[in-house]
GROMACS .gro file of C-alpha atoms in nm:
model
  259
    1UNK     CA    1  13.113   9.001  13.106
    2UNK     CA    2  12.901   9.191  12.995
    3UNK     CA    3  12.921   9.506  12.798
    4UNK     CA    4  12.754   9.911  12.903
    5UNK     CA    5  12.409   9.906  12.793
    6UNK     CA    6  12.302  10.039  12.460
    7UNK     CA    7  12.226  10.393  12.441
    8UNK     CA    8  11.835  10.415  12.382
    9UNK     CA    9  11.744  10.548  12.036
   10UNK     CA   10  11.601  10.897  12.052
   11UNK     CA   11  11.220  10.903  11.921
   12UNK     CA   12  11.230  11.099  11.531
   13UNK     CA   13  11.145  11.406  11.552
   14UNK     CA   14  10.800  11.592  11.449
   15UNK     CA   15  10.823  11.723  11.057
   16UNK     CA   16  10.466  11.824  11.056
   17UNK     CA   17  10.201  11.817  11.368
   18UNK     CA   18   9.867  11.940  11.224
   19UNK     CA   19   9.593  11.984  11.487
   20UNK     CA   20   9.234  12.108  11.493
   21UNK     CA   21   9.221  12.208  11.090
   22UNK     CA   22   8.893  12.305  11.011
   23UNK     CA   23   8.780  12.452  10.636
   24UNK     CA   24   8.454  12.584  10.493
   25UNK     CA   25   8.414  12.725  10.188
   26UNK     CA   26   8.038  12.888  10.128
   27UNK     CA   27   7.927  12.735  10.435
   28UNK     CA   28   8.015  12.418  10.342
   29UNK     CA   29   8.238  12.227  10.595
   30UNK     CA   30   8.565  12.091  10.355
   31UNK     CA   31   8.743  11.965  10.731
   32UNK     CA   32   8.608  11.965  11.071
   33UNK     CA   33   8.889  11.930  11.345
   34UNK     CA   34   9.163  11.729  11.127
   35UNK     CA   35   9.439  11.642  11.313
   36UNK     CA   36   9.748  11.382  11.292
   37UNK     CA   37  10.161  11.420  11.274
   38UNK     CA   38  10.482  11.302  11.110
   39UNK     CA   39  10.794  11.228  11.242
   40UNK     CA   40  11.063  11.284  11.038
   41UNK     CA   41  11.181  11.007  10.782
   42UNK     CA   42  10.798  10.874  10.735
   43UNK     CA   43  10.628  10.853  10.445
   44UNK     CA   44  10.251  10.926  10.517
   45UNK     CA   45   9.960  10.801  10.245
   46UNK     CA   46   9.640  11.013  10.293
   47UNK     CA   47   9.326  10.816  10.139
   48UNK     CA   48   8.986  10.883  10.095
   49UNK     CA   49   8.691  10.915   9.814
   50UNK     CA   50   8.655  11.179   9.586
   51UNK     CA   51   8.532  11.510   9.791
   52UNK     CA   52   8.679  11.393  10.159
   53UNK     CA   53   8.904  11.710  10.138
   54UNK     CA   54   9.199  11.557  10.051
   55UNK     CA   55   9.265  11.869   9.845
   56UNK     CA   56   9.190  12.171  10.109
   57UNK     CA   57   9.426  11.974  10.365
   58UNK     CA   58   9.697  11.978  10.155
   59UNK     CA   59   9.655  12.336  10.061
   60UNK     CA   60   9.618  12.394  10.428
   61UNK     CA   61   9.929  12.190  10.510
   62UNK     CA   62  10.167  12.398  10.243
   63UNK     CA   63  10.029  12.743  10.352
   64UNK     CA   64   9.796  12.801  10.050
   65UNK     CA   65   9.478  12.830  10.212
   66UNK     CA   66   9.464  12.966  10.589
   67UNK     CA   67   9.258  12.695  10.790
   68UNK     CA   68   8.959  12.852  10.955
   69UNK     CA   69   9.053  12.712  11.261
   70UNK     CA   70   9.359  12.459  11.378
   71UNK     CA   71   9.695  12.520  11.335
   72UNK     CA   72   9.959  12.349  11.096
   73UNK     CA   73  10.331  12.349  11.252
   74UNK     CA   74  10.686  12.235  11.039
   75UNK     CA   75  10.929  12.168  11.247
   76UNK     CA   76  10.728  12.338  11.534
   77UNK     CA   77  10.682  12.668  11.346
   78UNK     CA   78  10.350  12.797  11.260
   79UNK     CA   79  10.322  12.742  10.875
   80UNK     CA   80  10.143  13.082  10.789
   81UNK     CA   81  10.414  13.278  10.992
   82UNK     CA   82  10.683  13.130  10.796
   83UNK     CA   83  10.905  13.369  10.519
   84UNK     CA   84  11.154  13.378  10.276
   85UNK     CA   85  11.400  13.032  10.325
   86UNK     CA   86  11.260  12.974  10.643
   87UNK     CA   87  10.913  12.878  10.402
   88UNK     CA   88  11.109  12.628  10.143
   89UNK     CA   89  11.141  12.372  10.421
   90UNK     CA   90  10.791  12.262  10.276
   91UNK     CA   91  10.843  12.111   9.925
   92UNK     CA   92  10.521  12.065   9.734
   93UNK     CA   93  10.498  11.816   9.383
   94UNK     CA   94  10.167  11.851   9.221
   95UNK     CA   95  10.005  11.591   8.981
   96UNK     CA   96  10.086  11.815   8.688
   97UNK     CA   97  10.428  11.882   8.747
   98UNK     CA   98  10.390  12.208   8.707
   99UNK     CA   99  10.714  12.263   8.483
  100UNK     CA  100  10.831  12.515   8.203
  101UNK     CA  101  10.824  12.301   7.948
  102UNK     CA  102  11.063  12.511   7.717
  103UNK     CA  103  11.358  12.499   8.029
  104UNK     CA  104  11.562  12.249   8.055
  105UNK     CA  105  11.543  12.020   8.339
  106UNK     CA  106  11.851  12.171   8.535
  107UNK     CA  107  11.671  12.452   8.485
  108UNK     CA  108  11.340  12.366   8.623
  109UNK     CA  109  11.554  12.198   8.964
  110UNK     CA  110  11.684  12.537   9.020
  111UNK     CA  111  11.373  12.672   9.041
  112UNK     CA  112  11.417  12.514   9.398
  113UNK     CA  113  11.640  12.729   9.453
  114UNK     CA  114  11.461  13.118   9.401
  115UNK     CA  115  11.417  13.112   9.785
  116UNK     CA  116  11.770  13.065   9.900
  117UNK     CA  117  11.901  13.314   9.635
  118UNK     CA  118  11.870  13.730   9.572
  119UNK     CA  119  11.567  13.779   9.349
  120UNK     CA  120  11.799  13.928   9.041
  121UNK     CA  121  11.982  13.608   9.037
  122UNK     CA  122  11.631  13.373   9.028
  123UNK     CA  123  11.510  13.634   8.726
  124UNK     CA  124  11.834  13.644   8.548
  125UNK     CA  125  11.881  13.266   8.546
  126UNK     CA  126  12.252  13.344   8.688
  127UNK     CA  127  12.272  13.095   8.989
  128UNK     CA  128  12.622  13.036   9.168
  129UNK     CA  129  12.838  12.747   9.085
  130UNK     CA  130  12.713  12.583   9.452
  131UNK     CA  131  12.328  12.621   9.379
  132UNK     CA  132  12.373  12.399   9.000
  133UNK     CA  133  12.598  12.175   9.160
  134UNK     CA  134  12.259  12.098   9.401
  135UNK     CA  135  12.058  12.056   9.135
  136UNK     CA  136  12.292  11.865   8.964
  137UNK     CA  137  12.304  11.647   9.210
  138UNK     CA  138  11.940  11.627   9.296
  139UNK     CA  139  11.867  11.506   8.891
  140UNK     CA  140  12.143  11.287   8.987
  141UNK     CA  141  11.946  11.138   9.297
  142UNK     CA  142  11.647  11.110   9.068
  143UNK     CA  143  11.834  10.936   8.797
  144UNK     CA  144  11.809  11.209   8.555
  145UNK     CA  145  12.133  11.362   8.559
  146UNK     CA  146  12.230  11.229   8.200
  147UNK     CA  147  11.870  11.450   8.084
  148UNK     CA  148  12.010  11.757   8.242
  149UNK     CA  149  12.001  11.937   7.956
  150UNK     CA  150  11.697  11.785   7.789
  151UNK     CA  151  11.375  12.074   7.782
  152UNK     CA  152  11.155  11.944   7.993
  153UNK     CA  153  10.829  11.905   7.756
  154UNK     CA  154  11.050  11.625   7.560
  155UNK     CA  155  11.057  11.417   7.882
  156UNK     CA  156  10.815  11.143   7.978
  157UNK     CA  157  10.573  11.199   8.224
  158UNK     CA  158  10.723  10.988   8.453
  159UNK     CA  159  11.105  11.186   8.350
  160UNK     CA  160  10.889  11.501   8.477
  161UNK     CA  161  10.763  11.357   8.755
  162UNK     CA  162  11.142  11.295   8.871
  163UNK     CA  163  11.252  11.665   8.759
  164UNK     CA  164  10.958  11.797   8.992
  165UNK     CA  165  11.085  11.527   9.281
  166UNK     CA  166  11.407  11.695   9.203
  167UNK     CA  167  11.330  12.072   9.190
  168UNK     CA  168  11.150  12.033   9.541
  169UNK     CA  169  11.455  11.844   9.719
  170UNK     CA  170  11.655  12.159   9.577
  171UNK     CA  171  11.488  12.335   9.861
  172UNK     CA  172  11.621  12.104  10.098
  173UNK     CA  173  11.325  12.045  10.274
  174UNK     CA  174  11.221  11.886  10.585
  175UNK     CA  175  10.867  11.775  10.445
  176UNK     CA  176  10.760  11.736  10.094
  177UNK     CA  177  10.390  11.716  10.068
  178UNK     CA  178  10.269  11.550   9.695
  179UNK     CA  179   9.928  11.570   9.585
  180UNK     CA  180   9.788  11.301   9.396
  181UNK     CA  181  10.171  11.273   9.198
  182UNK     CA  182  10.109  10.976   9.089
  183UNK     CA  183   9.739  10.993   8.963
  184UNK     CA  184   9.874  11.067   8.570
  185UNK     CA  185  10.112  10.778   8.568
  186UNK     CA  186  10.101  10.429   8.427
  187UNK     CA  187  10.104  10.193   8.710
  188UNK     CA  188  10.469  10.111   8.671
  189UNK     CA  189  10.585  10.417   8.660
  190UNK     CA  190  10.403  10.519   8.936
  191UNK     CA  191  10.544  10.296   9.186
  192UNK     CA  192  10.892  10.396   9.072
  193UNK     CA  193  10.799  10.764   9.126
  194UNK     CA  194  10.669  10.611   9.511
  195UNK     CA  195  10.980  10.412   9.550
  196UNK     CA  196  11.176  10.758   9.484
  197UNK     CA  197  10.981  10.959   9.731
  198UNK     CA  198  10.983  10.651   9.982
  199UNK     CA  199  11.406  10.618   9.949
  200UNK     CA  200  11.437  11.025  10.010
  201UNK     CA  201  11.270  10.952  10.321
  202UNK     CA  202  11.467  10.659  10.427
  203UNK     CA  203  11.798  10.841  10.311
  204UNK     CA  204  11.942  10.988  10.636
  205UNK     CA  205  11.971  11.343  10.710
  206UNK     CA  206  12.252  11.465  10.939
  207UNK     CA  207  12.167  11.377  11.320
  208UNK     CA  208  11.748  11.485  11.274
  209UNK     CA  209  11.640  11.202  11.047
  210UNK     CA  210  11.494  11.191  10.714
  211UNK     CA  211  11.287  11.411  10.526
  212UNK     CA  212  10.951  11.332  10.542
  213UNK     CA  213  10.694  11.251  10.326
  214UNK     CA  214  10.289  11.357  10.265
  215UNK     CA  215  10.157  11.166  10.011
  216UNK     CA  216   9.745  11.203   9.896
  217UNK     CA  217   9.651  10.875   9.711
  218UNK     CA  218   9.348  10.704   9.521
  219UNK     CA  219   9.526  10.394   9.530
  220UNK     CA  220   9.493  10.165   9.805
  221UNK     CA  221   9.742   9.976   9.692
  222UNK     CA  222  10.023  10.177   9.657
  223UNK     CA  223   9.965  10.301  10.018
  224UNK     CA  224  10.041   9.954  10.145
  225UNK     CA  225  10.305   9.918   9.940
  226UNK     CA  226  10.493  10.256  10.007
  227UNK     CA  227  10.348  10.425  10.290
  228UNK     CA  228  10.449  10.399  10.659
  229UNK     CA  229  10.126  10.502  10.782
  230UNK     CA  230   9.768  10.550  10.593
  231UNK     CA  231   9.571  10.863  10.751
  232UNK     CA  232   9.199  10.816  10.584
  233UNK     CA  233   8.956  11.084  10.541
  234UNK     CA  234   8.608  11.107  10.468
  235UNK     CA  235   8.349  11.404  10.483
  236UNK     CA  236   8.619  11.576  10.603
  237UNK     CA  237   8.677  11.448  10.916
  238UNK     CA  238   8.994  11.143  10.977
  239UNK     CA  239   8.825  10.794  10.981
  240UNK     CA  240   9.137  10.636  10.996
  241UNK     CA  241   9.486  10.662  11.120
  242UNK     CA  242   9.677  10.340  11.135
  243UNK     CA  243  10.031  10.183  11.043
  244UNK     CA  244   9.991  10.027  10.657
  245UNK     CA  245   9.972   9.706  10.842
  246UNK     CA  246   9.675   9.768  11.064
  247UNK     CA  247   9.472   9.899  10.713
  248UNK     CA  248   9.300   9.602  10.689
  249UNK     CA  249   8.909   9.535  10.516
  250UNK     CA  250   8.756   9.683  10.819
  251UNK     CA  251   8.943  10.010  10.819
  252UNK     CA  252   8.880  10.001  10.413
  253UNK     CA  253   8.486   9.994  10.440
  254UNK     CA  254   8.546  10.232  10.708
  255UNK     CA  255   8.663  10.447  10.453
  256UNK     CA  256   8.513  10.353  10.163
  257UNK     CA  257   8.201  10.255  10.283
  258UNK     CA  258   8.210   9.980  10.008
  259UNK     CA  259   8.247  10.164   9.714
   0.00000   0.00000   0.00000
């Protein structure tokens, strides 16, 4: 006999639904009408050559730069309205890292942290027993919890890669977007720092999926290796937006126009 039907799965939620974004700067056009989405637990690769606008969309996507027109939503909330905590669902890592290379790396994690916490406590250093034990176990998640203590500037690049993975999952986000973080890595440390990013958005997340993940890349091959989905721009405008599968030498001259 046979059993009650299976209950269907319920489709992932949207992280990020950008629609419309369009960018000039001078009267040159940076985007024209960029649009695409992420559902939550996907990790996204964004390719294109140098000058598609790679750059202004992901300033556009964390709030940086106001698009000229389009909209950008998290979670279905207008990016430029959101404030305070409500604005740390967006984690961004950056190619440099951006640390403070004379803090520690516990220190630098809880940096995550200024936007869940009164200002005097973010100045003063003094964070609550609760907000270290995060970024505790954030390094931890990283596999940097034995370098807690380490200053960041004596770390490898690829050690401050992982403390700036760290600091934004200190946020607890429901997107991180990372530009290019992978662009002043060694090849095998860069596809560590991708397998990271890729198992933080596999790793479940209560009952609305994973975090997910916005990745800008110059290598093709690491997209198909890591990423979910490739979105391809060029001139500013998406050529291509396919599962890594489908990205096959057609959708790669497409691009690349053979360069």
């Amino acid at each position: 006999m046979d059993g009650p039907p299976l209950p269907t799965p319920l489709p992932a939620p949207i992280r990020l639904a950008a629609a419309g974004i369009t960018k000039s700067f001078d009267g040159r056009t940076a985007l024209a009408d960029v649009g695409f989405s992420v559902t939550a637990g996907e990790v996204v690769a964004v390719l294109g050559p140098s000058g598609a606008g790679k750059t202004t969309l992901f300033r556009c996507l964390t709030g940086l730069v106001a698009p000229d027109a389009g909209q950008v939503r998290v979670d279905g909330d207008d990016i430029t309205r959101l404030r305070g905590r409500a604005r740390r669902r967006v984690g961004v890592v950056f190619q440099q890292f951006n640390l403070v290379g004379r803090l520690t790396a516990l220190d630098n994690v809880l940096a995550g942290r200024l936007g869940h916490v009164p200002a005097w406590r973010g100045w003063l250093r003094r964070f609550e027993r609760a907000d270290r034990l995060l970024a505790l176990e954030c390094l931890d998640r990283v596999g940097l919890l034995a370098h807690a203590g380490q200053r960041a500037d004596r770390l490898s690049g690829g050690q401050q890669q992982r403390v700036a993975i760290a600091r934004a999952l200190a946020q607890r986000p429901s997107l991180i977007v990372a530009d290019e973080p992978v662009a002043s890595l060694d090849p095998a440390t860069g596809a560590g720092v991708l397998d990271l990013l890729r198992g933080i958005a596999r790793a479940p997340q209560g009952n609305d999926g994973g975090v997910s993940v916005v990745c800008s890349l110059h290598q093709v091959d690491f997209a198909r290796a890591f990423a979910d989905r490739v979105v391809g721009l060029r001139d500013g405008r998406v050529l291509v937006d396919v599962p890594t599968a489908r990205f096959d030498t057609d959708a790669y001259t497409r691009l690349y126009g053979g360069t």
